[in-house]
Amino acid sequence: QSALTQPASVSGSPGQSITISCTGTSSDVGAYNYVSWYQQHPGKAPKLIIYEVSDRPSGVSYRFSGSKSGNTASLTISGLQAEDEADYYCGSYTSSLTWVFGGGTKLTVL
Amino acid sequence: QVQLLQRGAGLLKPSETLSLNCGIYGGSFSGYYWSWIRQPPGKGLEWIGEINQSGGTDYTPSLKSRITISVDTSMNQVSLRLTSVTAADTAVYYCARRTAKWFDPWGQGTQVTVSS
Protein backbone atom coordinates (compact mmCIF):
# COMPACT_ATOMS: atom_id res chain seq x y z
CA GLN A 1 0.00 0.00 0.00
CA SER A 2 1.63 3.27 -1.11
CA ALA A 3 1.61 6.28 1.12
CA LEU A 4 -0.87 9.05 0.42
CA THR A 5 0.64 12.03 -1.41
CA GLN A 6 0.93 15.36 0.38
CA PRO A 7 2.93 18.48 -0.52
CA ALA A 8 6.18 18.58 1.41
CA SER A 9 5.59 22.10 2.61
CA VAL A 10 3.14 24.98 2.61
CA SER A 11 3.37 28.43 4.12
CA GLY A 12 1.16 31.37 4.92
CA SER A 13 1.07 34.59 6.86
CA PRO A 14 -0.87 35.08 10.09
CA GLY A 15 -4.55 35.57 9.38
CA GLN A 16 -4.42 33.92 5.97
CA SER A 17 -5.89 30.57 4.96
CA ILE A 18 -3.97 27.60 3.62
CA THR A 19 -5.04 24.26 2.19
CA ILE A 20 -3.12 20.99 2.33
CA SER A 21 -4.02 18.28 -0.17
CA CYS A 22 -3.88 14.53 0.35
CA THR A 23 -4.11 12.39 -2.77
CA GLY A 24 -4.78 8.69 -2.69
CA THR A 25 -6.51 6.18 -4.91
CA SER A 26 -9.90 4.61 -5.46
CA SER A 27 -8.83 1.94 -2.94
CA ASP A 28 -8.39 4.31 -0.02
CA VAL A 29 -9.30 8.03 -0.02
CA GLY A 30 -11.73 7.65 -2.90
CA ALA A 31 -13.36 4.52 -1.53
CA TYR A 32 -14.39 5.62 1.95
CA ASN A 33 -15.23 8.71 3.97
CA TYR A 34 -12.62 7.60 6.49
CA VAL A 35 -9.98 10.29 6.03
CA SER A 36 -8.48 11.77 9.18
CA TRP A 37 -5.92 14.50 9.77
CA TYR A 38 -3.27 14.82 12.48
CA GLN A 39 -1.19 17.73 13.71
CA GLN A 40 2.30 17.05 15.02
CA HIS A 41 4.50 19.61 16.73
CA PRO A 42 8.26 18.89 16.89
CA GLY A 43 9.08 16.13 19.34
CA LYS A 44 5.42 15.49 20.14
CA ALA A 45 2.95 12.77 19.29
CA PRO A 46 0.42 13.36 16.52
CA LYS A 47 -2.92 14.85 17.57
CA LEU A 48 -6.22 14.17 15.84
CA ILE A 49 -7.76 17.32 14.34
CA ILE A 50 -10.21 15.99 11.73
CA TYR A 51 -11.94 12.60 11.40
CA GLU A 52 -14.28 11.10 8.82
CA VAL A 53 -13.25 13.72 6.24
CA SER A 54 -14.74 16.80 7.91
CA ASP A 55 -15.67 16.22 11.55
CA ARG A 56 -13.77 18.02 14.31
CA PRO A 57 -13.12 16.44 17.71
CA SER A 58 -14.21 18.37 20.74
CA GLY A 59 -11.68 21.04 21.62
CA VAL A 60 -10.26 21.47 18.11
CA SER A 61 -10.55 24.98 16.72
CA TYR A 62 -13.25 25.73 14.14
CA ARG A 63 -10.41 27.18 12.02
CA PHE A 64 -9.59 23.61 10.97
CA SER A 65 -11.84 22.10 8.31
CA GLY A 66 -11.72 19.12 5.99
CA SER A 67 -13.23 18.09 2.69
CA LYS A 68 -12.88 15.46 -0.02
CA SER A 69 -13.39 15.24 -3.75
CA GLY A 70 -12.75 11.97 -5.53
CA ASN A 71 -9.37 10.58 -4.52
CA THR A 72 -8.16 13.82 -2.93
CA ALA A 73 -8.87 15.06 0.57
CA SER A 74 -8.02 18.54 1.80
CA LEU A 75 -7.35 20.24 5.11
CA THR A 76 -7.96 23.97 5.32
CA ILE A 77 -6.70 26.13 8.15
CA SER A 78 -8.22 29.60 8.26
CA GLY A 79 -7.02 32.60 10.24
CA LEU A 80 -3.49 31.19 10.50
CA GLN A 81 -1.84 31.57 13.89
CA ALA A 82 1.76 31.06 14.91
CA GLU A 83 0.77 28.02 16.97
CA ASP A 84 -0.48 26.29 13.81
CA GLU A 85 3.12 25.85 12.64
CA ALA A 86 3.56 22.07 12.68
CA ASP A 87 3.60 18.97 10.50
CA TYR A 88 0.25 17.70 9.24
CA TYR A 89 -0.55 14.14 8.21
CA CYS A 90 -3.58 12.65 6.52
CA GLY A 91 -4.64 9.05 7.02
CA SER A 92 -7.17 6.75 5.38
CA TYR A 93 -8.67 3.31 5.69
CA THR A 94 -7.94 1.08 2.70
CA SER A 95 -9.73 -1.70 0.86
CA SER A 96 -6.94 -4.02 2.02
CA LEU A 97 -8.31 -3.61 5.56
CA THR A 98 -5.22 -1.66 6.56
CA TRP A 99 -4.43 1.97 7.21
CA VAL A 100 -2.25 4.34 5.20
CA PHE A 101 -0.89 7.77 5.98
CA GLY A 102 0.55 10.60 3.95
CA GLY A 103 4.18 11.61 3.96
CA GLY A 104 3.39 14.76 5.90
CA THR A 105 3.29 18.49 5.15
CA LYS A 106 5.33 21.05 7.02
CA LEU A 107 3.35 24.22 7.61
CA THR A 108 5.37 27.39 8.11
CA VAL A 109 3.66 30.50 9.44
CA LEU A 110 5.62 33.42 8.01
CA GLN B 1 -9.33 11.20 29.94
CA VAL B 2 -7.53 8.15 28.61
CA GLN B 3 -3.74 8.26 28.50
CA LEU B 4 -1.37 5.88 26.77
CA LEU B 5 2.05 5.45 28.37
CA GLN B 6 4.74 3.58 26.49
CA ARG B 7 7.73 1.67 27.86
CA GLY B 8 10.50 -0.31 26.23
CA ALA B 9 14.09 -0.48 25.09
CA GLY B 10 15.28 2.12 22.64
CA LEU B 11 18.64 0.84 21.38
CA LEU B 12 18.96 -2.49 19.61
CA LYS B 13 21.53 -4.32 17.54
CA PRO B 14 20.66 -5.84 14.15
CA SER B 15 18.88 -9.20 14.45
CA GLU B 16 17.63 -8.46 17.98
CA THR B 17 13.98 -8.30 18.99
CA LEU B 18 12.14 -5.04 19.62
CA SER B 19 9.73 -5.14 22.59
CA LEU B 20 7.48 -2.25 23.56
CA ASN B 21 4.58 -1.94 25.98
CA CYS B 22 1.68 0.48 25.99
CA GLY B 23 -0.33 0.95 29.16
CA ILE B 24 -3.87 2.32 28.95
CA TYR B 25 -4.87 4.53 31.88
CA GLY B 26 -8.01 6.43 32.75
CA GLY B 27 -10.33 4.91 30.18
CA SER B 28 -12.03 1.79 28.96
CA PHE B 29 -9.92 -0.88 27.34
CA SER B 30 -12.76 -2.71 25.69
CA GLY B 31 -14.55 -1.69 22.54
CA TYR B 32 -11.49 -0.31 20.77
CA TYR B 33 -8.61 -1.40 18.60
CA TRP B 34 -5.11 -0.65 19.88
CA SER B 35 -2.66 0.17 17.13
CA TRP B 36 1.07 0.56 16.65
CA ILE B 37 2.28 3.21 14.22
CA ARG B 38 5.88 4.11 13.50
CA GLN B 39 7.66 7.14 12.07
CA PRO B 40 11.14 6.68 10.56
CA PRO B 41 13.44 9.69 10.95
CA GLY B 42 12.32 12.54 8.72
CA LYS B 43 9.54 10.47 7.19
CA GLY B 44 5.80 10.00 7.45
CA LEU B 45 3.68 7.70 9.55
CA GLU B 46 3.38 3.98 8.91
CA TRP B 47 0.61 1.85 10.44
CA ILE B 48 2.13 -1.49 11.38
CA GLY B 49 -0.65 -3.37 13.16
CA GLU B 50 -3.41 -3.50 15.76
CA ILE B 51 -5.27 -5.69 18.22
CA ASN B 52 -8.68 -5.71 19.87
CA GLN B 53 -9.59 -6.75 23.40
CA SER B 54 -10.32 -10.29 22.28
CA GLY B 55 -6.85 -10.67 20.80
CA GLY B 56 -7.87 -10.34 17.16
CA THR B 57 -4.99 -8.85 15.18
CA ASP B 58 -4.27 -7.23 11.83
CA TYR B 59 -0.76 -6.52 10.58
CA THR B 60 0.72 -4.64 7.67
CA PRO B 61 1.69 -7.24 5.05
CA SER B 62 5.34 -6.16 4.85
CA LEU B 63 5.95 -6.96 8.53
CA LYS B 64 3.58 -9.90 8.99
CA SER B 65 6.36 -12.48 9.31
CA ARG B 66 8.18 -10.55 12.06
CA ILE B 67 5.50 -8.79 14.12
CA THR B 68 3.39 -9.89 17.06
CA ILE B 69 0.96 -7.66 18.92
CA SER B 70 -0.54 -9.01 22.12
CA VAL B 71 -2.87 -7.79 24.83
CA ASP B 72 -3.03 -8.24 28.60
CA THR B 73 -6.54 -7.19 29.57
CA SER B 74 -5.88 -7.68 33.28
CA MET B 75 -3.19 -5.01 33.13
CA ASN B 76 -4.77 -2.87 30.38
CA GLN B 77 -1.61 -3.26 28.39
CA VAL B 78 -0.77 -3.83 24.75
CA SER B 79 2.62 -5.12 23.61
CA LEU B 80 4.56 -4.99 20.35
CA ARG B 81 7.23 -7.51 19.41
CA LEU B 82 9.25 -7.18 16.22
CA THR B 83 11.90 -9.79 15.53
CA SER B 84 15.11 -9.65 13.49
CA VAL B 85 15.32 -5.88 13.41
CA THR B 86 17.49 -4.00 10.93
CA ALA B 87 18.41 -0.36 10.48
CA ALA B 88 15.22 0.03 8.43
CA ASP B 89 13.23 -0.50 11.63
CA THR B 90 14.75 2.60 13.22
CA ALA B 91 11.83 4.89 14.00
CA VAL B 92 9.72 6.49 16.68
CA TYR B 93 7.07 3.93 17.61
CA TYR B 94 3.66 5.09 18.80
CA CYS B 95 0.74 3.21 20.25
CA ALA B 96 -2.68 4.70 19.57
CA ARG B 97 -6.30 3.91 20.26
CA ARG B 98 -8.41 3.42 17.17
CA THR B 99 -11.98 4.59 17.56
CA ALA B 100 -13.99 3.56 14.51
CA LYS B 101 -11.82 4.93 11.70
CA TRP B 102 -9.44 7.32 13.41
CA PHE B 103 -6.57 7.27 15.90
CA ASP B 104 -6.93 9.14 19.17
CA PRO B 105 -5.18 9.47 21.55
CA TRP B 106 -1.57 8.52 20.90
CA GLY B 107 1.14 7.48 23.30
CA GLN B 108 4.14 9.70 23.85
CA GLY B 109 6.28 7.74 21.39
CA THR B 110 9.44 5.66 21.86
CA GLN B 111 12.57 6.26 19.82
CA VAL B 112 13.95 2.91 18.68
CA THR B 113 17.39 2.90 17.09
CA VAL B 114 18.92 -0.17 15.47
CA SER B 115 22.67 0.09 15.20
CA SER B 116 25.63 -2.21 15.49
mmCIF file of C-alpha atoms in Angstrom:
data_model
loop_
_atom_site.group_PDB
_atom_site.id
_atom_site.type_symbol
_atom_site.label_atom_id
_atom_site.label_comp_id
_atom_site.label_asym_id
_atom_site.label_seq_id
_atom_site.Cartn_x
_atom_site.Cartn_y
_atom_site.Cartn_z
ATOM 1 C CA GLN A 1 0.000 0.000 0.000
ATOM 2 C CA SER A 2 1.632 3.265 -1.112
ATOM 3 C CA ALA A 3 1.606 6.282 1.117
ATOM 4 C CA LEU A 4 -0.866 9.050 0.416
ATOM 5 C CA THR A 5 0.636 12.033 -1.410
ATOM 6 C CA GLN A 6 0.930 15.361 0.384
ATOM 7 C CA PRO A 7 2.929 18.477 -0.525
ATOM 8 C CA ALA A 8 6.182 18.575 1.413
ATOM 9 C CA SER A 9 5.588 22.104 2.606
ATOM 10 C CA VAL A 10 3.141 24.979 2.613
ATOM 11 C CA SER A 11 3.368 28.433 4.115
ATOM 12 C CA GLY A 12 1.164 31.365 4.918
ATOM 13 C CA SER A 13 1.075 34.594 6.863
ATOM 14 C CA PRO A 14 -0.870 35.077 10.088
ATOM 15 C CA GLY A 15 -4.551 35.567 9.385
ATOM 16 C CA GLN A 16 -4.416 33.925 5.973
ATOM 17 C CA SER A 17 -5.894 30.568 4.964
ATOM 18 C CA ILE A 18 -3.975 27.598 3.623
ATOM 19 C CA THR A 19 -5.037 24.264 2.189
ATOM 20 C CA ILE A 20 -3.124 20.989 2.328
ATOM 21 C CA SER A 21 -4.020 18.279 -0.169
ATOM 22 C CA CYS A 22 -3.879 14.533 0.346
ATOM 23 C CA THR A 23 -4.113 12.393 -2.772
ATOM 24 C CA GLY A 24 -4.781 8.690 -2.689
ATOM 25 C CA THR A 25 -6.512 6.185 -4.906
ATOM 26 C CA SER A 26 -9.900 4.610 -5.457
ATOM 27 C CA SER A 27 -8.831 1.944 -2.945
ATOM 28 C CA ASP A 28 -8.387 4.310 -0.022
ATOM 29 C CA VAL A 29 -9.299 8.033 -0.018
ATOM 30 C CA GLY A 30 -11.731 7.646 -2.899
ATOM 31 C CA ALA A 31 -13.361 4.520 -1.529
ATOM 32 C CA TYR A 32 -14.392 5.617 1.947
ATOM 33 C CA ASN A 33 -15.229 8.714 3.972
ATOM 34 C CA TYR A 34 -12.624 7.599 6.491
ATOM 35 C CA VAL A 35 -9.977 10.289 6.029
ATOM 36 C CA SER A 36 -8.483 11.767 9.180
ATOM 37 C CA TRP A 37 -5.919 14.495 9.772
ATOM 38 C CA TYR A 38 -3.272 14.824 12.479
ATOM 39 C CA GLN A 39 -1.189 17.735 13.711
ATOM 40 C CA GLN A 40 2.305 17.048 15.015
ATOM 41 C CA HIS A 41 4.501 19.607 16.725
ATOM 42 C CA PRO A 42 8.256 18.893 16.892
ATOM 43 C CA GLY A 43 9.084 16.127 19.335
ATOM 44 C CA LYS A 44 5.421 15.485 20.137
ATOM 45 C CA ALA A 45 2.951 12.771 19.294
ATOM 46 C CA PRO A 46 0.415 13.357 16.519
ATOM 47 C CA LYS A 47 -2.915 14.852 17.568
ATOM 48 C CA LEU A 48 -6.221 14.168 15.836
ATOM 49 C CA ILE A 49 -7.762 17.322 14.343
ATOM 50 C CA ILE A 50 -10.208 15.986 11.725
ATOM 51 C CA TYR A 51 -11.942 12.599 11.404
ATOM 52 C CA GLU A 52 -14.283 11.099 8.823
ATOM 53 C CA VAL A 53 -13.251 13.725 6.241
ATOM 54 C CA SER A 54 -14.745 16.804 7.910
ATOM 55 C CA ASP A 55 -15.669 16.215 11.553
ATOM 56 C CA ARG A 56 -13.770 18.022 14.315
ATOM 57 C CA PRO A 57 -13.118 16.439 17.709
ATOM 58 C CA SER A 58 -14.213 18.368 20.739
ATOM 59 C CA GLY A 59 -11.684 21.045 21.615
ATOM 60 C CA VAL A 60 -10.259 21.465 18.110
ATOM 61 C CA SER A 61 -10.549 24.983 16.720
ATOM 62 C CA TYR A 62 -13.250 25.734 14.143
ATOM 63 C CA ARG A 63 -10.408 27.178 12.021
ATOM 64 C CA PHE A 64 -9.588 23.614 10.965
ATOM 65 C CA SER A 65 -11.844 22.104 8.313
ATOM 66 C CA GLY A 66 -11.716 19.122 5.986
ATOM 67 C CA SER A 67 -13.226 18.086 2.690
ATOM 68 C CA LYS A 68 -12.883 15.463 -0.016
ATOM 69 C CA SER A 69 -13.385 15.236 -3.753
ATOM 70 C CA GLY A 70 -12.753 11.969 -5.525
ATOM 71 C CA ASN A 71 -9.370 10.579 -4.519
ATOM 72 C CA THR A 72 -8.162 13.824 -2.929
ATOM 73 C CA ALA A 73 -8.867 15.060 0.570
ATOM 74 C CA SER A 74 -8.024 18.538 1.800
ATOM 75 C CA LEU A 75 -7.351 20.236 5.110
ATOM 76 C CA THR A 76 -7.963 23.972 5.320
ATOM 77 C CA ILE A 77 -6.701 26.129 8.145
ATOM 78 C CA SER A 78 -8.224 29.597 8.260
ATOM 79 C CA GLY A 79 -7.023 32.597 10.244
ATOM 80 C CA LEU A 80 -3.491 31.186 10.498
ATOM 81 C CA GLN A 81 -1.844 31.574 13.888
ATOM 82 C CA ALA A 82 1.764 31.063 14.912
ATOM 83 C CA GLU A 83 0.773 28.018 16.974
ATOM 84 C CA ASP A 84 -0.476 26.290 13.810
ATOM 85 C CA GLU A 85 3.121 25.852 12.636
ATOM 86 C CA ALA A 86 3.559 22.067 12.682
ATOM 87 C CA ASP A 87 3.595 18.974 10.504
ATOM 88 C CA TYR A 88 0.255 17.700 9.239
ATOM 89 C CA TYR A 89 -0.551 14.138 8.207
ATOM 90 C CA CYS A 90 -3.582 12.648 6.524
ATOM 91 C CA GLY A 91 -4.643 9.054 7.017
ATOM 92 C CA SER A 92 -7.172 6.754 5.380
ATOM 93 C CA TYR A 93 -8.672 3.315 5.694
ATOM 94 C CA THR A 94 -7.943 1.077 2.700
ATOM 95 C CA SER A 95 -9.733 -1.700 0.857
ATOM 96 C CA SER A 96 -6.936 -4.020 2.016
ATOM 97 C CA LEU A 97 -8.312 -3.612 5.557
ATOM 98 C CA THR A 98 -5.222 -1.659 6.564
ATOM 99 C CA TRP A 99 -4.430 1.972 7.211
ATOM 100 C CA VAL A 100 -2.252 4.337 5.198
ATOM 101 C CA PHE A 101 -0.887 7.772 5.977
ATOM 102 C CA GLY A 102 0.548 10.601 3.954
ATOM 103 C CA GLY A 103 4.182 11.613 3.962
ATOM 104 C CA GLY A 104 3.390 14.762 5.899
ATOM 105 C CA THR A 105 3.292 18.487 5.149
ATOM 106 C CA LYS A 106 5.334 21.053 7.024
ATOM 107 C CA LEU A 107 3.352 24.222 7.615
ATOM 108 C CA THR A 108 5.374 27.389 8.107
ATOM 109 C CA VAL A 109 3.661 30.497 9.435
ATOM 110 C CA LEU A 110 5.623 33.419 8.011
ATOM 111 C CA GLN B 1 -9.333 11.199 29.943
ATOM 112 C CA VAL B 2 -7.534 8.146 28.612
ATOM 113 C CA GLN B 3 -3.739 8.256 28.503
ATOM 114 C CA LEU B 4 -1.369 5.880 26.772
ATOM 115 C CA LEU B 5 2.047 5.451 28.366
ATOM 116 C CA GLN B 6 4.741 3.583 26.489
ATOM 117 C CA ARG B 7 7.726 1.674 27.857
ATOM 118 C CA GLY B 8 10.503 -0.312 26.227
ATOM 119 C CA ALA B 9 14.091 -0.482 25.093
ATOM 120 C CA GLY B 10 15.284 2.121 22.636
ATOM 121 C CA LEU B 11 18.640 0.845 21.378
ATOM 122 C CA LEU B 12 18.958 -2.490 19.613
ATOM 123 C CA LYS B 13 21.535 -4.324 17.536
ATOM 124 C CA PRO B 14 20.658 -5.839 14.150
ATOM 125 C CA SER B 15 18.882 -9.203 14.451
ATOM 126 C CA GLU B 16 17.631 -8.456 17.978
ATOM 127 C CA THR B 17 13.984 -8.302 18.993
ATOM 128 C CA LEU B 18 12.135 -5.044 19.622
ATOM 129 C CA SER B 19 9.732 -5.135 22.587
ATOM 130 C CA LEU B 20 7.482 -2.248 23.557
ATOM 131 C CA ASN B 21 4.576 -1.943 25.979
ATOM 132 C CA CYS B 22 1.684 0.482 25.988
ATOM 133 C CA GLY B 23 -0.334 0.954 29.162
ATOM 134 C CA ILE B 24 -3.865 2.318 28.954
ATOM 135 C CA TYR B 25 -4.868 4.529 31.884
ATOM 136 C CA GLY B 26 -8.009 6.427 32.746
ATOM 137 C CA GLY B 27 -10.331 4.910 30.176
ATOM 138 C CA SER B 28 -12.030 1.788 28.961
ATOM 139 C CA PHE B 29 -9.919 -0.878 27.340
ATOM 140 C CA SER B 30 -12.762 -2.706 25.691
ATOM 141 C CA GLY B 31 -14.547 -1.688 22.535
ATOM 142 C CA TYR B 32 -11.489 -0.310 20.767
ATOM 143 C CA TYR B 33 -8.614 -1.397 18.601
ATOM 144 C CA TRP B 34 -5.106 -0.652 19.885
ATOM 145 C CA SER B 35 -2.658 0.168 17.126
ATOM 146 C CA TRP B 36 1.071 0.559 16.646
ATOM 147 C CA ILE B 37 2.276 3.211 14.224
ATOM 148 C CA ARG B 38 5.881 4.114 13.495
ATOM 149 C CA GLN B 39 7.658 7.136 12.067
ATOM 150 C CA PRO B 40 11.140 6.684 10.556
ATOM 151 C CA PRO B 41 13.440 9.688 10.952
ATOM 152 C CA GLY B 42 12.321 12.543 8.717
ATOM 153 C CA LYS B 43 9.541 10.467 7.186
ATOM 154 C CA GLY B 44 5.798 9.996 7.446
ATOM 155 C CA LEU B 45 3.675 7.700 9.551
ATOM 156 C CA GLU B 46 3.378 3.977 8.906
ATOM 157 C CA TRP B 47 0.615 1.849 10.442
ATOM 158 C CA ILE B 48 2.127 -1.490 11.380
ATOM 159 C CA GLY B 49 -0.653 -3.366 13.164
ATOM 160 C CA GLU B 50 -3.409 -3.500 15.761
ATOM 161 C CA ILE B 51 -5.266 -5.690 18.217
ATOM 162 C CA ASN B 52 -8.680 -5.707 19.870
ATOM 163 C CA GLN B 53 -9.594 -6.749 23.401
ATOM 164 C CA SER B 54 -10.315 -10.289 22.276
ATOM 165 C CA GLY B 55 -6.845 -10.669 20.795
ATOM 166 C CA GLY B 56 -7.866 -10.336 17.164
ATOM 167 C CA THR B 57 -4.992 -8.845 15.183
ATOM 168 C CA ASP B 58 -4.270 -7.231 11.830
ATOM 169 C CA TYR B 59 -0.756 -6.517 10.579
ATOM 170 C CA THR B 60 0.716 -4.637 7.674
ATOM 171 C CA PRO B 61 1.694 -7.238 5.051
ATOM 172 C CA SER B 62 5.344 -6.159 4.848
ATOM 173 C CA LEU B 63 5.946 -6.965 8.535
ATOM 174 C CA LYS B 64 3.582 -9.898 8.985
ATOM 175 C CA SER B 65 6.356 -12.477 9.314
ATOM 176 C CA ARG B 66 8.180 -10.550 12.064
ATOM 177 C CA ILE B 67 5.504 -8.787 14.122
ATOM 178 C CA THR B 68 3.393 -9.891 17.064
ATOM 179 C CA ILE B 69 0.959 -7.657 18.924
ATOM 180 C CA SER B 70 -0.545 -9.009 22.120
ATOM 181 C CA VAL B 71 -2.872 -7.795 24.828
ATOM 182 C CA ASP B 72 -3.026 -8.242 28.601
ATOM 183 C CA THR B 73 -6.543 -7.193 29.565
ATOM 184 C CA SER B 74 -5.879 -7.681 33.281
ATOM 185 C CA MET B 75 -3.191 -5.010 33.134
ATOM 186 C CA ASN B 76 -4.774 -2.870 30.385
ATOM 187 C CA GLN B 77 -1.605 -3.257 28.386
ATOM 188 C CA VAL B 78 -0.768 -3.832 24.753
ATOM 189 C CA SER B 79 2.616 -5.117 23.607
ATOM 190 C CA LEU B 80 4.555 -4.992 20.354
ATOM 191 C CA ARG B 81 7.228 -7.506 19.414
ATOM 192 C CA LEU B 82 9.249 -7.181 16.219
ATOM 193 C CA THR B 83 11.903 -9.789 15.533
ATOM 194 C CA SER B 84 15.111 -9.654 13.487
ATOM 195 C CA VAL B 85 15.318 -5.879 13.412
ATOM 196 C CA THR B 86 17.485 -4.001 10.929
ATOM 197 C CA ALA B 87 18.410 -0.361 10.481
ATOM 198 C CA ALA B 88 15.220 0.035 8.425
ATOM 199 C CA ASP B 89 13.227 -0.497 11.627
ATOM 200 C CA THR B 90 14.747 2.598 13.218
ATOM 201 C CA ALA B 91 11.829 4.887 14.002
ATOM 202 C CA VAL B 92 9.719 6.485 16.680
ATOM 203 C CA TYR B 93 7.069 3.935 17.608
ATOM 204 C CA TYR B 94 3.658 5.091 18.800
ATOM 205 C CA CYS B 95 0.738 3.211 20.253
ATOM 206 C CA ALA B 96 -2.678 4.701 19.573
ATOM 207 C CA ARG B 97 -6.296 3.915 20.261
ATOM 208 C CA ARG B 98 -8.409 3.417 17.167
ATOM 209 C CA THR B 99 -11.979 4.592 17.555
ATOM 210 C CA ALA B 100 -13.986 3.557 14.508
ATOM 211 C CA LYS B 101 -11.820 4.926 11.703
ATOM 212 C CA TRP B 102 -9.439 7.322 13.409
ATOM 213 C CA PHE B 103 -6.574 7.266 15.897
ATOM 214 C CA ASP B 104 -6.929 9.144 19.170
ATOM 215 C CA PRO B 105 -5.184 9.474 21.548
ATOM 216 C CA TRP B 106 -1.569 8.524 20.900
ATOM 217 C CA GLY B 107 1.139 7.476 23.296
ATOM 218 C CA GLN B 108 4.144 9.702 23.852
ATOM 219 C CA GLY B 109 6.285 7.738 21.394
ATOM 220 C CA THR B 110 9.437 5.657 21.862
ATOM 221 C CA GLN B 111 12.570 6.260 19.821
ATOM 222 C CA VAL B 112 13.955 2.906 18.683
ATOM 223 C CA THR B 113 17.389 2.902 17.090
ATOM 224 C CA VAL B 114 18.921 -0.173 15.474
ATOM 225 C CA SER B 115 22.674 0.095 15.201
ATOM 226 C CA SER B 116 25.634 -2.214 15.486
#
